[in-house]
GROMACS .gro file of C-alpha atoms in nm:
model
  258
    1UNK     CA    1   0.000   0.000   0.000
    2UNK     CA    2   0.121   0.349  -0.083
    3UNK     CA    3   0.252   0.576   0.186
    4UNK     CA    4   0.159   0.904   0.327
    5UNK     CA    5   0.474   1.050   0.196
    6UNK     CA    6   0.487   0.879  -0.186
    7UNK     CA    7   0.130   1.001  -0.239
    8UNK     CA    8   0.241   1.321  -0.168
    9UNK     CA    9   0.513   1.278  -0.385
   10UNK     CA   10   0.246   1.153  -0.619
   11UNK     CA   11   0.018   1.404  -0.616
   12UNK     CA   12   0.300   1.681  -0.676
   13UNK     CA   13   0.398   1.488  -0.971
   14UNK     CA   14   0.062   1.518  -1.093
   15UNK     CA   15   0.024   1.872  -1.030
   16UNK     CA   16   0.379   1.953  -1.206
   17UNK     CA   17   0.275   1.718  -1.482
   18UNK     CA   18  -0.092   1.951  -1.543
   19UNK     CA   19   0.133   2.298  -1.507
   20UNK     CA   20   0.331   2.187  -1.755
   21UNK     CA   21   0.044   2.052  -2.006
   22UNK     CA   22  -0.120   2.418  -1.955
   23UNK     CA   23   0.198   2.570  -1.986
   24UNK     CA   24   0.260   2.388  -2.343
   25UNK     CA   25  -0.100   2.487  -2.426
   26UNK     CA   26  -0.007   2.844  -2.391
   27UNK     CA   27   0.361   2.852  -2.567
   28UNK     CA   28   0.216   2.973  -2.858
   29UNK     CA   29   0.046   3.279  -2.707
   30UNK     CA   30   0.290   3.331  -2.465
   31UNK     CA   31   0.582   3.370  -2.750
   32UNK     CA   32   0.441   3.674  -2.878
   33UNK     CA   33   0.537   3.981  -2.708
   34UNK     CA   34   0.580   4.091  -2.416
   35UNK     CA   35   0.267   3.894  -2.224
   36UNK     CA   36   0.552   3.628  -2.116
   37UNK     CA   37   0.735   3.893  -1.924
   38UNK     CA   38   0.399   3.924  -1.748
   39UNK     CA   39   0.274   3.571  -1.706
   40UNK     CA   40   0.616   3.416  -1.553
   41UNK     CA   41   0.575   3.553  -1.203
   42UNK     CA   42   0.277   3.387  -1.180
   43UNK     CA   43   0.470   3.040  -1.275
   44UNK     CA   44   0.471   2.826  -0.939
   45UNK     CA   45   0.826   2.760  -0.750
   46UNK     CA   46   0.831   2.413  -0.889
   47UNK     CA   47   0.784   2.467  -1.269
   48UNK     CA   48   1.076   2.661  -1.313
   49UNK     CA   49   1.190   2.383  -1.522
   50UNK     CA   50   0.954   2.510  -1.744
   51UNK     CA   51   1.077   2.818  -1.795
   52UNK     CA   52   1.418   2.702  -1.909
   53UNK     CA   53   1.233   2.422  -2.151
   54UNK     CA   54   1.121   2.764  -2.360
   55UNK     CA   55   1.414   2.990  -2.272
   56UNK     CA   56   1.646   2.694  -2.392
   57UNK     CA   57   1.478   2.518  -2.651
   58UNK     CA   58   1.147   2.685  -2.775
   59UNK     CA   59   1.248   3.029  -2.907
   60UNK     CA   60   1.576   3.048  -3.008
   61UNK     CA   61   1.686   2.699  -3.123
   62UNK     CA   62   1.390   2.590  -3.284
   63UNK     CA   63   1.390   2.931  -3.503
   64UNK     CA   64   1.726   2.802  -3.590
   65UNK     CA   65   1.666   2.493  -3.656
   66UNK     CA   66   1.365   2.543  -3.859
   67UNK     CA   67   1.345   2.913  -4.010
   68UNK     CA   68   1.707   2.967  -4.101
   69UNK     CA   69   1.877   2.681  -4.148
   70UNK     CA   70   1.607   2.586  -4.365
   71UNK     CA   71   1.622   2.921  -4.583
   72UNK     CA   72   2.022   2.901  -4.582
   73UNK     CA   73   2.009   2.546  -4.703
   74UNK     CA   74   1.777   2.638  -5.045
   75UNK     CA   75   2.064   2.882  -5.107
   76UNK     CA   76   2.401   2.604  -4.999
   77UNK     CA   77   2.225   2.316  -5.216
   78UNK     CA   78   2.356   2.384  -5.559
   79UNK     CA   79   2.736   2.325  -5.412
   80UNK     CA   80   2.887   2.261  -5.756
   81UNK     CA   81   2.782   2.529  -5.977
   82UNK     CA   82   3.032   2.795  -6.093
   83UNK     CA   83   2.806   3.101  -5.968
   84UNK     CA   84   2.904   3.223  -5.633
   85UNK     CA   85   3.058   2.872  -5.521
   86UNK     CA   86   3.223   3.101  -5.223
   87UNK     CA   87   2.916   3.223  -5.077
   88UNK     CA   88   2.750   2.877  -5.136
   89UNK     CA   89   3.059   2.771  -4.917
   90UNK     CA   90   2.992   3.025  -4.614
   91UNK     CA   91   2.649   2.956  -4.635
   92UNK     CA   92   2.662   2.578  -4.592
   93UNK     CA   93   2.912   2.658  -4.269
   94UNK     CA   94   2.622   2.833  -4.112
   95UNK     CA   95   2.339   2.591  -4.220
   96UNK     CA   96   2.587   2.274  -4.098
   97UNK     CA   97   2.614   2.530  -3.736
   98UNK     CA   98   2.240   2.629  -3.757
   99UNK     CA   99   2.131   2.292  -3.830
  100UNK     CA  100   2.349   2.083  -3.539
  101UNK     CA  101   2.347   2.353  -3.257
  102UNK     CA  102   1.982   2.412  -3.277
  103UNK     CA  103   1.892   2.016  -3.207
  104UNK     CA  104   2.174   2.042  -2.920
  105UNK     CA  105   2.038   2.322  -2.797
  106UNK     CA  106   1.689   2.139  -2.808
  107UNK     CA  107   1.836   1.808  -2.642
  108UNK     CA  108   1.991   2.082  -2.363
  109UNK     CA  109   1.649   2.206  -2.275
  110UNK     CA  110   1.488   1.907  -2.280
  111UNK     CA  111   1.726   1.706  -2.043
  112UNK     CA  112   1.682   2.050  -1.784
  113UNK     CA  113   1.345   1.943  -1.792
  114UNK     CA  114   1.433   1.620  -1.642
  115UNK     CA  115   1.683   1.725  -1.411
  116UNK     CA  116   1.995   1.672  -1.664
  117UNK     CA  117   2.258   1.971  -1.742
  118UNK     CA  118   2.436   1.844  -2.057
  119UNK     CA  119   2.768   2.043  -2.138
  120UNK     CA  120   2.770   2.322  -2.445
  121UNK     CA  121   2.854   2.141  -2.769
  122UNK     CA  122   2.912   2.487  -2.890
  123UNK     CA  123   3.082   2.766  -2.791
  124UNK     CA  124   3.014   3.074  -3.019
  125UNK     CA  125   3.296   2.892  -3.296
  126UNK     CA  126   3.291   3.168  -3.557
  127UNK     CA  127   3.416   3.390  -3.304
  128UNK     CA  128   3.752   3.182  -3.299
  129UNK     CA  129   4.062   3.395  -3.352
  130UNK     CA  130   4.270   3.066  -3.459
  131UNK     CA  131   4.187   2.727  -3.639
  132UNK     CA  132   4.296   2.500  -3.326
  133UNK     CA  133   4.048   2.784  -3.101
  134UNK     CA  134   3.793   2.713  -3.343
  135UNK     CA  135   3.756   2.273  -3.323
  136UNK     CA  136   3.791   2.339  -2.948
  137UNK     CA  137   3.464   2.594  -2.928
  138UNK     CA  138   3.282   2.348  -3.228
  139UNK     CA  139   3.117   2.011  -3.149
  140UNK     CA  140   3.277   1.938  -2.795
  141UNK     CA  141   3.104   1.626  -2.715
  142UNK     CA  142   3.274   1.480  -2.978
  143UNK     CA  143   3.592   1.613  -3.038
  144UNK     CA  144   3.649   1.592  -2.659
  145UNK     CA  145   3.575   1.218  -2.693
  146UNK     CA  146   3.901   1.186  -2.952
  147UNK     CA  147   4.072   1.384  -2.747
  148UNK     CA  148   4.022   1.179  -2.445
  149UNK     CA  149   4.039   0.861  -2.609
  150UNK     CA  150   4.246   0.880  -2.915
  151UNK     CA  151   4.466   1.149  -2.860
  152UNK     CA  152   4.528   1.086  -2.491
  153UNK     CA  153   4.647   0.744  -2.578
  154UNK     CA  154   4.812   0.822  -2.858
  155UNK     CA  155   5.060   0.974  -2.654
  156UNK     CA  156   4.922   1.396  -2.715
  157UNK     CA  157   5.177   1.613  -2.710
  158UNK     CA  158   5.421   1.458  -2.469
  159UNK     CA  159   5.624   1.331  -2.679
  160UNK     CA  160   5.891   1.393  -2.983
  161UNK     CA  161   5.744   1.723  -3.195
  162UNK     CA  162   5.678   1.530  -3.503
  163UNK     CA  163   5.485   1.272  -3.327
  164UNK     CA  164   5.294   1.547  -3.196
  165UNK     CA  165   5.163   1.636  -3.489
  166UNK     CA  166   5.096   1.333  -3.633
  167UNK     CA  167   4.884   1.261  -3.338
  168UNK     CA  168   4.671   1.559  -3.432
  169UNK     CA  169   4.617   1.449  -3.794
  170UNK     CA  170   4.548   1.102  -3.714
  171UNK     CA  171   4.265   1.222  -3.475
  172UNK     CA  172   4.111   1.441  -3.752
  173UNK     CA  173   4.167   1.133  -3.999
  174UNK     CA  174   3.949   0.941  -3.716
  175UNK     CA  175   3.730   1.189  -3.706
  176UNK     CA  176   3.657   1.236  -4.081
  177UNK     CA  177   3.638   0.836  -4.076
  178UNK     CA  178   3.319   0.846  -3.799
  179UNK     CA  179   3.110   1.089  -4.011
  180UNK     CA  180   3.106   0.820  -4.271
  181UNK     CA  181   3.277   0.557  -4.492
  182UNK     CA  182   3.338   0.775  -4.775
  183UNK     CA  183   3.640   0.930  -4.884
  184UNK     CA  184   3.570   1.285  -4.888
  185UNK     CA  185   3.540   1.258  -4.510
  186UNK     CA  186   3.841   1.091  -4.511
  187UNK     CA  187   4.001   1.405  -4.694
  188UNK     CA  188   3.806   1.654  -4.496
  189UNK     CA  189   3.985   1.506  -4.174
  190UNK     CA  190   4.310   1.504  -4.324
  191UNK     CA  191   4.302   1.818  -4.456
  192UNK     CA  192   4.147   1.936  -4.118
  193UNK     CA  193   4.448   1.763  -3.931
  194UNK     CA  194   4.696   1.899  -4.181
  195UNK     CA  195   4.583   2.251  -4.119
  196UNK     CA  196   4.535   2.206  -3.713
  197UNK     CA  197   4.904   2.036  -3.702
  198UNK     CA  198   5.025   2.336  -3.915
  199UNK     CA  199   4.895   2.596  -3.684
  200UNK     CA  200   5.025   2.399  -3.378
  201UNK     CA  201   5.373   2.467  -3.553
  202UNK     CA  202   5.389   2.768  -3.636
  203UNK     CA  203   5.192   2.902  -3.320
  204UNK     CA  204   5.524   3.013  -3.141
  205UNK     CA  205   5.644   3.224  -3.488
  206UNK     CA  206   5.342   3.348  -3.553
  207UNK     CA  207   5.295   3.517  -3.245
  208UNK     CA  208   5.678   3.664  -3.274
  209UNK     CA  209   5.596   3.778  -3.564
  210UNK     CA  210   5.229   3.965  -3.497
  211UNK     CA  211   5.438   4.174  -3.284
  212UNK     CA  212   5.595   4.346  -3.572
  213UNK     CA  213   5.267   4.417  -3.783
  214UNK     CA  214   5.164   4.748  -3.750
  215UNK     CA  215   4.813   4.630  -3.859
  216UNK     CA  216   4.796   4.456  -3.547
  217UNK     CA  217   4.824   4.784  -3.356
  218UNK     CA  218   4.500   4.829  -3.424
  219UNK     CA  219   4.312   4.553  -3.183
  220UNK     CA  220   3.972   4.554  -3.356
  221UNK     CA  221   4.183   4.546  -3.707
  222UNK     CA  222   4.368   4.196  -3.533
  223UNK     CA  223   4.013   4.019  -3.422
  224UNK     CA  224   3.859   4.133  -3.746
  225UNK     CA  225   4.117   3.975  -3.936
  226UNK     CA  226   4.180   3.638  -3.718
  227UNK     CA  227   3.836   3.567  -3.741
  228UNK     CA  228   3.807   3.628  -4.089
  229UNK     CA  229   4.086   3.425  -4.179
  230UNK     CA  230   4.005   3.132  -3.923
  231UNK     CA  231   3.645   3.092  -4.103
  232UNK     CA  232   3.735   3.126  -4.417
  233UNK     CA  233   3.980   2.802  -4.377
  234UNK     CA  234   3.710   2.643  -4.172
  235UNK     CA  235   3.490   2.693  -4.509
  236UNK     CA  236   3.765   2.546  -4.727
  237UNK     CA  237   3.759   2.236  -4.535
  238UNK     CA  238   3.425   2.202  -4.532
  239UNK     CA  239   3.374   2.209  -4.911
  240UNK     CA  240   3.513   1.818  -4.874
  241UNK     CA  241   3.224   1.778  -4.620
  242UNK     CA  242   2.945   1.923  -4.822
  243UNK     CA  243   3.041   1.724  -5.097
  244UNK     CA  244   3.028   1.387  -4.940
  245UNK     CA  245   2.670   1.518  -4.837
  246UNK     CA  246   2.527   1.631  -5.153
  247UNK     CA  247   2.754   1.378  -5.394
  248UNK     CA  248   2.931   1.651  -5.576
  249UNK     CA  249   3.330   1.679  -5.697
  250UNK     CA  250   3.532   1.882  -5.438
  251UNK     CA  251   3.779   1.960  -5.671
  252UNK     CA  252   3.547   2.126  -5.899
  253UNK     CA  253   3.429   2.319  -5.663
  254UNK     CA  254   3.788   2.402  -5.565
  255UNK     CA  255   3.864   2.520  -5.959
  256UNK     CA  256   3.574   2.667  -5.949
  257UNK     CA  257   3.680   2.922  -5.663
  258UNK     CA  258   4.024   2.952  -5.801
   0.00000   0.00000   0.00000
């Protein structure tokens, strides 16, 4: 027989269960304007959860998900064609971001419901300043899984400098290899690696020699340009990506931006 205490327990499930029925009921009113800033108040101490289910993943990420990643994918489709092949490139960087960190972002706010806090798999990456800065802000649940349990045991980066970066293209070759068996994600990762072991390299010169650029003087002119640059070599990469999506010839679309 149930006790005094688990029908309590019970009966407050119950009760959160109903709030959060009504509250569902109402999203779609309550989105518009400024009536939510008015009805939360009135939200009970223990649907709070609620509040974070449509801060979290009602609004923003399933605007994302569904208004502009689908607009931004009409316009990335036609990967191959000669006529603006670079904006077609940017453009299918922001859908692929759009697209992924909107269903995170959905998955977050639904496991807050339950009680869960999942970690960020992204951290604002086209505000990276450097190509390694840039895989460690993108998909973290997954490249902190190579890191952990490829890299980690491949020996990282204690060890001889050359191994070093091998390490770091063998991960990306890994990764490229776990998006699918095909071989343009097996060039995406190795060009990824290649790029990520380069700027591992160089890291120590480059910094010697941004202290003689008198562009650099200028600190919005040296986050302008950082960013810029990082992106635009994330894009490159990803044109190996997009093609093993939509079946095209990378190195067409390569020519084709030369």
């Amino acid at each position: 027989f149930p006790t005094r205490r688990s029908s309590d327990l019970m009966e407050r499930h119950e009760k959160t269960r109903a709030l959060l029925a009504a509250f569902g009921c109402a999203l779609a009113y309550l989105l518009a304007g400024k009536a939510l800033t008015a009805v939360l108040p009135q939200v009970p101490e223990e649907a709070a959860r609620m509040w974070a289910f449509v801060h979290r993943c009602a609004a923003a990420p399933i605007v994302e998900e569904l208004v502009f990643r689908g607009a931004i994918q009409q316009l990335a489709r036609p990967l191959g064609e000669r006529q603006a092949v670079a904006l077609q490139a940017v453009l299918f960087a922001v859908q692929l971001y759009m697209d992924f960190s909107g269903c995170c972002d959905i998955a977050l706010g639904a496991a807050r419901i339950l009680g869960y806090d999942l970690i960020e798999n992204f951290q604002s990456p086209f505000e990276a300043r450097t190509f390694n800065d840039f895989w460690r802000r993108w998909h973290i649940s997954m490249t902190s899984w190579f890191r952990d349990y490829v890299y980690f045991s491949l020996g990282g980066s204690r060890c001889a400098p050359w191994r070093h970066y091998l390490n770091i293209v063998i991960v990306f070759v890994c990764s490229g290899l776990w998006h699918g068996a095909d071989w343009r994600y097996l060039a995406w990762g190795l060009f990824t690696g290649l790029l990520a072991a380069f700027g591992v390299m160089t890291a120590r010169a480059r910094q010697r020699i941004n202290r003689y650029n008198p562009l650099y003087r200028m600190g919005w002119f040296k986050v302008f340009w950082q960013c810029l640059f990082t992106n635009a070599l994330c894009c490159l990469t990803l044109v190996f990506f997009a093609s093993a999506i939509y079946n095209t010839d990378p190195f067409a679309v390569y020519g084709s931006l030369l």
